[in-house]
Coordinates of C-alpha atoms in Angstrom, one line a residue:
Chain P
X1 CA -40.0 5.6 17.6
X2 CA -37.3 5.5 20.3
X3 CA -36.5 1.8 19.7
X4 CA -36.1 2.6 16.0
X5 CA -33.4 5.1 16.8
X6 CA -31.7 2.8 19.2
X7 CA -31.6 -0.2 16.9
X8 CA -29.2 1.2 14.3
X9 CA -27.0 2.5 17.2
X10 CA -26.8 -1.1 18.5
X11 CA -25.9 -2.2 15.0
X12 CA -22.9 0.2 15.0
X13 CA -21.9 -0.9 18.5
X14 CA -22.0 -4.6 17.4
X15 CA -19.8 -3.7 14.4
X16 CA -17.3 -1.9 16.6
X17 CA -17.2 -5.0 18.9
X18 CA -16.4 -7.3 16.0
X19 CA -13.6 -5.0 14.7
X20 CA -12.1 -4.7 18.2
X21 CA -11.7 -8.4 18.8
X22 CA -7.9 -9.0 18.9
X23 CA -6.5 -11.6 16.5
X24 CA -5.0 -14.7 18.1
X25 CA -1.3 -14.3 18.7
X26 CA 0.7 -17.3 17.6
X27 CA 4.0 -15.6 18.1
X28 CA 4.4 -16.2 21.9
X29 CA 5.2 -12.9 23.7
X30 CA 6.2 -11.0 20.5
X31 CA 4.3 -7.8 19.8
X32 CA 1.0 -8.6 18.0
X33 CA 1.0 -5.5 15.8
X34 CA 2.5 -6.0 12.3
X35 CA 4.8 -3.0 12.0
X36 CA 6.0 -2.8 8.4
X37 CA 8.5 -0.4 6.9
X38 CA 8.7 0.6 3.3
X39 CA 12.1 0.7 1.5
X40 CA 12.1 2.6 -1.8
X41 CA 15.1 2.7 -4.2
X42 CA 16.0 3.2 -7.9
X43 CA 15.4 0.2 -10.1
X44 CA 17.6 -2.8 -9.2
X45 CA 19.9 -3.8 -12.1
X46 CA 20.2 -7.3 -13.5
X47 CA 23.4 -9.2 -13.4
X48 CA 25.0 -10.1 -10.0
X49 CA 22.7 -10.7 -7.1
X50 CA 21.6 -7.7 -5.2
X51 CA 20.8 -7.6 -1.4
X52 CA 19.2 -5.2 1.0
X53 CA 21.2 -5.5 4.2
X54 CA 20.6 -4.1 7.7
X55 CA 24.0 -3.5 9.2
X56 CA 24.7 -2.9 12.9
X57 CA 27.3 -0.5 14.3
X58 CA 30.0 -3.1 14.3
X59 CA 29.5 -3.8 10.6
X60 CA 27.7 -7.1 11.1
X61 CA 24.6 -7.9 9.1
X62 CA 21.5 -8.2 11.3
X63 CA 19.3 -9.2 8.4
X64 CA 19.6 -9.6 4.6
X65 CA 17.0 -9.9 1.8
X66 CA 17.7 -10.6 -1.8
X67 CA 16.2 -8.0 -4.3
X68 CA 15.1 -8.9 -7.8
X69 CA 16.1 -7.0 -11.0
X70 CA 13.5 -4.3 -11.8
X71 CA 12.3 -4.0 -8.2
X72 CA 11.9 -0.5 -6.8
X73 CA 10.5 -1.1 -3.3
X74 CA 10.3 -3.7 -0.5
X75 CA 8.0 -3.9 2.5
X76 CA 9.6 -5.5 5.6
X77 CA 8.8 -6.0 9.2
X78 CA 12.1 -4.7 10.5
X79 CA 10.9 -2.6 13.4
X80 CA 9.4 -5.2 15.6
X81 CA 12.4 -7.4 16.2
X82 CA 11.6 -7.4 19.9
X83 CA 14.0 -6.1 22.5
X84 CA 17.6 -6.3 21.2
X85 CA 20.2 -8.3 23.1
X86 CA 21.4 -6.1 26.0
X87 CA 25.0 -6.9 24.9
X88 CA 24.3 -5.0 21.7
X89 CA 22.9 -1.8 23.3
X90 CA 25.2 1.3 23.2
X91 CA 25.3 4.8 24.7
X92 CA 23.1 7.4 22.8
X93 CA 26.1 9.2 21.1
X94 CA 28.2 6.1 20.5
X95 CA 27.8 6.7 16.8
X96 CA 29.2 10.3 16.7
X97 CA 32.5 10.7 14.8
X98 CA 35.7 10.9 16.8
X99 CA 36.3 14.5 15.9
X100 CA 32.9 15.7 17.1
X101 CA 32.3 17.8 20.2
X102 CA 29.2 17.2 22.4
X103 CA 27.0 20.3 22.5
X104 CA 24.3 18.8 24.6
X105 CA 24.9 15.7 26.7
X106 CA 22.3 12.9 26.2
X107 CA 19.3 13.5 28.4
X108 CA 18.5 11.2 30.1
X109 CA 22.0 9.8 30.1
X110 CA 20.8 6.3 31.0
X111 CA 19.2 5.8 27.6
X112 CA 20.7 3.1 25.4
X113 CA 20.4 2.5 21.6
X114 CA 20.7 -0.1 18.9
X115 CA 20.8 1.1 15.4
X116 CA 20.7 -0.5 12.0
X117 CA 21.9 1.1 8.7
X118 CA 19.9 -0.1 5.7
X119 CA 22.1 -0.5 2.5
X120 CA 21.9 -2.2 -0.9
X121 CA 24.9 -3.9 -2.3
X122 CA 25.7 -5.8 -5.5
X123 CA 27.4 -9.1 -4.6
X124 CA 30.0 -8.9 -7.4
X125 CA 32.2 -11.7 -6.0
X126 CA 29.2 -13.9 -5.2
X127 CA 30.2 -14.7 -1.6
X128 CA 26.8 -13.5 -0.2
X129 CA 28.3 -10.8 2.1
X130 CA 28.9 -7.1 1.7
X131 CA 32.5 -6.2 0.7
X132 CA 34.4 -3.1 -0.2
X133 CA 33.3 -1.7 -3.6
X134 CA 29.9 -3.4 -3.6
X135 CA 27.8 -0.5 -2.2
X136 CA 24.9 0.4 -4.6
X137 CA 22.4 2.5 -2.6
X138 CA 22.3 3.8 0.9
X139 CA 20.4 6.1 3.2
X140 CA 21.5 8.3 6.2
X141 CA 18.2 7.3 8.0
X142 CA 18.5 4.6 10.6
X143 CA 16.3 1.8 12.0
X144 CA 16.7 2.7 15.7
X145 CA 15.8 1.0 19.0
X146 CA 16.0 3.2 22.1
X147 CA 15.4 2.1 25.6
X148 CA 14.1 5.6 26.5
X149 CA 13.2 8.8 24.7
X150 CA 16.3 11.1 24.7
X151 CA 17.7 14.2 23.2
X152 CA 21.4 15.1 22.5
X153 CA 23.5 17.3 20.2
X154 CA 27.0 17.4 18.8
X155 CA 29.0 19.4 16.4
X156 CA 31.9 18.6 14.0
X157 CA 34.1 20.2 11.4
X158 CA 33.2 19.5 7.7
X159 CA 35.9 20.9 5.5
X160 CA 35.9 24.6 6.1
X161 CA 32.4 24.5 7.6
X162 CA 30.8 22.9 10.7
X163 CA 27.8 20.7 11.1
X164 CA 25.6 20.6 14.2
X165 CA 23.5 17.5 14.7
X166 CA 20.5 17.5 17.0
X167 CA 19.2 14.0 18.0
X168 CA 15.6 13.5 19.3
X169 CA 14.7 9.8 19.6
X170 CA 11.5 8.2 20.8
X171 CA 11.4 5.0 22.9
X172 CA 11.2 1.6 21.1
X173 CA 11.7 1.0 17.4
X174 CA 11.5 4.0 15.1
X175 CA 12.8 5.4 11.8
X176 CA 15.5 7.9 12.7
X177 CA 15.2 10.5 10.0
X178 CA 18.3 12.3 8.7
X179 CA 17.5 15.9 7.7
X180 CA 20.2 18.3 6.7
X181 CA 20.5 21.7 5.2
X182 CA 22.9 24.6 4.8
X183 CA 21.1 27.9 5.4
X184 CA 21.8 30.6 2.8
X185 CA 25.0 32.7 3.6
X186 CA 25.9 30.3 6.5
X187 CA 28.9 28.1 7.1
X188 CA 27.0 25.8 9.6
X189 CA 25.1 22.8 8.3
X190 CA 22.1 22.1 10.4
X191 CA 21.3 18.4 10.7
X192 CA 18.6 16.7 12.7
X193 CA 18.1 13.0 13.5
X194 CA 14.5 12.6 14.6
X195 CA 12.2 9.6 15.3
X196 CA 9.3 9.7 12.9
X197 CA 6.0 7.9 12.5
X198 CA 6.6 7.7 8.8
X199 CA 8.5 4.4 8.2
X200 CA 9.4 5.1 4.6
X201 CA 13.1 4.7 3.9
X202 CA 14.4 6.0 0.6
X203 CA 17.8 4.5 -0.5
X204 CA 19.8 6.4 -3.0
X205 CA 23.3 6.5 -4.5
X206 CA 26.0 7.1 -1.8
X207 CA 26.3 10.7 -0.6
X208 CA 28.2 12.5 2.2
X209 CA 26.3 13.3 5.5
X210 CA 26.0 16.9 4.4
X211 CA 23.6 15.7 1.7
X212 CA 20.6 13.5 1.9
Chain U
X1 CA -24.2 -13.3 21.5
X2 CA -24.4 -14.1 17.8
X3 CA -28.1 -13.2 17.8
X4 CA -27.4 -9.8 19.4
X5 CA -24.9 -9.0 16.7
X6 CA -27.0 -10.2 13.7
X7 CA -30.4 -8.8 14.8
X8 CA -29.5 -5.1 15.0
X9 CA -27.6 -5.4 11.7
X10 CA -30.5 -7.0 9.9
X11 CA -32.8 -4.3 11.1
X12 CA -30.3 -1.5 10.5
X13 CA -29.4 -2.3 6.9
X14 CA -32.8 -1.7 5.3
X15 CA -33.3 1.5 7.5
X16 CA -30.0 3.0 6.2
X17 CA -31.1 2.1 2.6
X18 CA -34.3 4.1 3.0
X19 CA -32.5 7.1 4.5
X20 CA -30.7 7.4 1.2
X21 CA -34.0 7.6 -0.6
X22 CA -35.4 10.3 1.7
X23 CA -32.2 12.5 1.8
X24 CA -30.4 12.2 -1.6
X25 CA -26.9 13.5 -1.1
X26 CA -26.1 17.0 -2.6
X27 CA -23.3 17.1 -5.2
X28 CA -20.0 16.9 -3.4
X29 CA -17.9 20.1 -3.2
X30 CA -14.5 20.0 -5.0
X31 CA -11.9 18.4 -2.8
X32 CA -10.1 20.7 -0.5
X33 CA -6.6 20.5 1.0
X34 CA -5.6 20.4 4.6
X35 CA -1.9 21.1 5.1
X36 CA 0.2 20.6 8.2
X37 CA 3.4 22.3 9.0
X38 CA 6.2 21.8 11.6
X39 CA 7.5 25.3 12.4
X40 CA 10.9 25.8 14.2
X41 CA 11.3 28.3 17.0
X42 CA 10.5 31.8 15.5
X43 CA 13.5 34.2 15.9
X44 CA 12.8 37.0 18.4
X45 CA 12.8 39.6 15.6
X46 CA 9.7 38.0 14.0
X47 CA 7.8 36.8 17.1
X48 CA 4.2 37.9 17.0
X49 CA 4.6 39.0 13.3
X50 CA 5.2 35.6 11.7
X51 CA 2.7 34.7 9.0
X52 CA 2.5 31.4 7.1
X53 CA 1.2 31.7 3.6
X54 CA 0.7 29.8 0.4
X55 CA 1.6 31.7 -2.8
X56 CA 1.6 31.2 -6.5
X57 CA 3.5 33.2 -9.2
X58 CA 2.4 34.3 -12.7
X59 CA 4.7 34.3 -15.7
X60 CA 5.9 37.8 -14.7
X61 CA 6.8 36.6 -11.2
X62 CA 4.0 38.5 -9.4
X63 CA 3.1 36.7 -6.2
X64 CA -0.5 35.9 -5.3
X65 CA -1.7 34.6 -1.9
X66 CA -4.1 31.7 -1.6
X67 CA -4.3 31.2 2.1
X68 CA -2.4 32.7 5.1
X69 CA -2.5 32.7 8.8
X70 CA -0.4 34.1 11.7
X71 CA 1.8 31.3 13.2
X72 CA 3.9 30.3 16.2
X73 CA 6.4 27.5 16.6
X74 CA 5.1 24.0 16.6
X75 CA 2.4 22.2 14.6
X76 CA 0.4 24.4 12.4
X77 CA -2.5 23.9 9.9
X78 CA -3.5 25.6 6.8
X79 CA -6.7 24.9 4.8
X80 CA -7.3 25.6 1.2
X81 CA -10.9 25.3 0.0
X82 CA -11.9 23.1 -3.0
X83 CA -13.5 26.2 -4.6
X84 CA -10.2 28.1 -4.4
X85 CA -8.3 25.2 -5.9
X86 CA -10.9 24.9 -8.7
X87 CA -10.6 28.6 -9.5
X88 CA -6.8 28.2 -9.8
X89 CA -7.1 25.2 -12.1
X90 CA -9.3 27.2 -14.4
X91 CA -6.9 30.3 -14.3
X92 CA -4.7 30.3 -17.4
X93 CA -2.2 32.6 -15.6
X94 CA -1.8 29.9 -13.0
X95 CA -1.3 26.9 -15.3
X96 CA 1.9 27.3 -17.3
X97 CA 4.3 25.2 -19.4
X98 CA 7.5 24.2 -17.7
X99 CA 9.6 26.8 -19.6
X100 CA 7.1 29.6 -18.6
X101 CA 6.7 28.3 -15.0
X102 CA 8.8 25.9 -13.0
X103 CA 11.9 25.9 -15.1
X104 CA 11.9 29.7 -15.7
X105 CA 15.2 31.5 -14.9
X106 CA 17.0 28.2 -14.4
X107 CA 18.9 28.2 -17.8
X108 CA 17.1 24.9 -18.6
X109 CA 18.6 22.8 -21.4
X110 CA 17.8 19.4 -22.7
X111 CA 14.3 19.6 -21.3
X112 CA 12.4 16.4 -22.1
X113 CA 9.0 14.8 -21.2
X114 CA 7.2 18.1 -20.8
X115 CA 5.3 18.3 -24.1
X116 CA 1.8 19.6 -23.6
X117 CA 2.4 19.8 -19.8
X118 CA 0.7 22.6 -17.8
X119 CA 1.5 22.9 -14.1
X120 CA 0.7 25.4 -11.4
X121 CA 2.6 25.6 -8.1
X122 CA 1.8 26.7 -4.6
X123 CA 4.8 27.7 -2.5
X124 CA 4.4 27.7 1.4
X125 CA 6.6 30.0 3.4
X126 CA 6.7 32.0 6.6
X127 CA 7.5 35.7 6.5
X128 CA 8.1 38.5 9.1
X129 CA 5.1 40.7 8.6
X130 CA 6.9 44.0 9.7
X131 CA 4.0 46.3 9.0
X132 CA 1.4 43.9 10.5
X133 CA -1.0 44.1 7.5
X134 CA -1.1 40.3 7.1
X135 CA 0.2 40.6 3.5
X136 CA 3.6 39.7 2.1
X137 CA 5.6 42.6 0.7
X138 CA 8.7 41.1 -1.0
X139 CA 10.5 44.4 -1.1
X140 CA 10.5 45.1 2.6
X141 CA 9.7 41.8 4.3
X142 CA 11.9 38.8 4.8
X143 CA 11.1 35.1 4.4
X144 CA 11.9 33.5 7.8
X145 CA 11.2 29.8 7.0
X146 CA 10.3 27.9 3.9
X147 CA 10.2 24.4 2.4
X148 CA 11.4 23.4 -1.0
X149 CA 8.4 20.9 -1.2
X150 CA 5.5 22.4 -3.2
X151 CA 1.9 21.7 -3.9
X152 CA 1.4 21.3 -7.6
X153 CA -1.5 20.9 -10.0
X154 CA -0.6 19.1 -13.3
X155 CA -2.9 18.7 -16.3
X156 CA -1.6 15.1 -16.9
X157 CA 0.7 12.5 -15.6
X158 CA 4.3 13.1 -16.8
X159 CA 8.0 12.3 -16.3
X160 CA 10.5 15.0 -17.1
X161 CA 14.1 16.0 -16.9
X162 CA 16.4 18.9 -17.7
X163 CA 19.8 20.4 -16.9
X164 CA 19.8 23.7 -15.1
X165 CA 21.8 26.4 -13.4
X166 CA 20.8 28.5 -10.5
X167 CA 23.1 31.5 -9.7
X168 CA 26.2 29.5 -10.8
X169 CA 25.2 26.2 -9.3
X170 CA 24.7 23.5 -12.0
X171 CA 22.3 20.7 -11.4
X172 CA 20.3 17.9 -13.1
X173 CA 16.6 17.8 -12.3
X174 CA 14.1 15.1 -12.9
X175 CA 10.6 14.3 -11.6
X176 CA 7.5 12.2 -11.8
X177 CA 4.2 14.0 -11.5
X178 CA 0.6 12.8 -11.3
X179 CA -2.4 14.5 -12.8
X180 CA -4.4 16.7 -10.3
X181 CA -3.2 18.3 -7.0
X182 CA -0.3 16.5 -5.4
X183 CA 2.4 17.2 -2.7
X184 CA 5.6 17.3 -4.7
X185 CA 8.7 16.4 -2.7
X186 CA 12.0 18.0 -3.3
X187 CA 15.0 15.8 -2.8
X188 CA 18.6 16.8 -3.4
X189 CA 21.6 14.5 -3.6
X190 CA 24.8 16.5 -3.5
X191 CA 28.3 15.1 -3.6
X192 CA 31.2 14.3 -5.8
X193 CA 29.1 13.7 -8.9
X194 CA 27.3 17.1 -8.8
X195 CA 23.8 18.1 -7.6
X196 CA 20.9 15.9 -8.5
X197 CA 17.4 17.2 -7.8
X198 CA 14.3 15.1 -7.9
X199 CA 10.8 16.4 -7.6
X200 CA 8.2 13.6 -7.3
X201 CA 4.5 13.5 -6.4
X202 CA 4.1 11.8 -3.1
X203 CA 2.0 8.6 -3.2
X204 CA -1.6 9.1 -2.2
X205 CA -1.1 6.8 0.8
X206 CA 2.2 8.4 2.0
X207 CA 2.2 9.0 5.7
X208 CA 3.9 12.4 5.0
X209 CA 1.3 13.6 2.5
X210 CA 0.7 17.3 2.9
X211 CA 3.0 17.5 5.9
X212 CA 5.8 20.1 5.6
X213 CA 8.8 20.6 7.7
X214 CA 9.8 24.2 7.6
X215 CA 13.5 25.3 7.6
X216 CA 15.6 28.3 7.0
X217 CA 15.9 29.4 3.4
X218 CA 18.5 27.3 1.5
X219 CA 20.0 27.1 -2.0
X220 CA 17.5 24.6 -3.5
X221 CA 20.0 23.5 -6.1
X222 CA 22.6 22.2 -3.7
X223 CA 21.1 22.0 -0.1
X224 CA 18.3 20.1 1.3
X225 CA 14.9 19.9 2.4
X226 CA 13.1 16.6 2.4
X227 CA 11.0 14.1 4.2
X228 CA 9.0 16.0 6.7

């Protein structure tokens, strides 16, 4: 009787062992896990070529993918690019606008970041690069690499109101989620930039930072 | 090694088969919902008295609770039994046309795509339960945090749109809904071209399914809540 009970258990263990065998890594020292991100957007129009671009803070394209007319989503491995070139790493609040005041200094201050802005453009002049007047869809979310988990906050004037942004990033590659709202009867927009496990980016028509 | 893997499997498979014969499975209960919430720091005035609840409204705007629980800041869970959900689906006061329900009091014009549609909506929010009775009294008790995402039941798949106005704020609203219970995400684009609201059922495999990020109450026609 006892062996009857044990045998199915062994079967389960054997299955677990099979599933746990790591796949052979052909990519040298790159991470073995396939980390995919989903990019969703309104239907891509026909006509001039349309591209999904990942732009670094200096405005350079880090990667570009052509999108076909009628497409509404794309799955890409953008968050396992390995460790960015140290020359491209910047201070945690390097992206804050010039008129902003730091409310909470980055902690730890030694953290460094590399961020990419996903955007979709219509290549009207056919030169294959993103130029003024070609922006179709964008998102305020970022593809972010951080050398360490950190928090920080800054505040800035927006018209007659203010906007306070709280940053909370995790180490490694994450989706930095932009979340903003204006509480009822308030003149202070509350914005958070938070690393999330959900790697779904929704690109939409261009909006100001006080909107999604 | 191979023998060790195959042998238990070969013995195991017929045994599992026979178990099914001996213990036929009972009919499955109707599917329930397990909801997760991220709750900000509770203001001092509401600490200890903050309750998270799920409510629906009839055509006369009376609020009915489905589930509620005392909450603190951080990650919170709320469970809704499949039997409660089934009772709601069968309740004609819960399932309303868009004009009687979701688009009521929004001065909706040019409504399209909603023919024969019946929906029922569950709204999550956190209120300051001043009298400590665990019930929401809209006259004396204030909503502390809410989300503009909702949990919806729809009698069929549909795509709809209309133009609306909420307390002087004009907006265009559109959405895609799936039949059955879904997490409907509220997304506002505001800017130079006006306010555009979309309310779409999240995909069944969305990592954010039934996760809600709570925030202070906002004007749902012009300010945001999205993407928990």
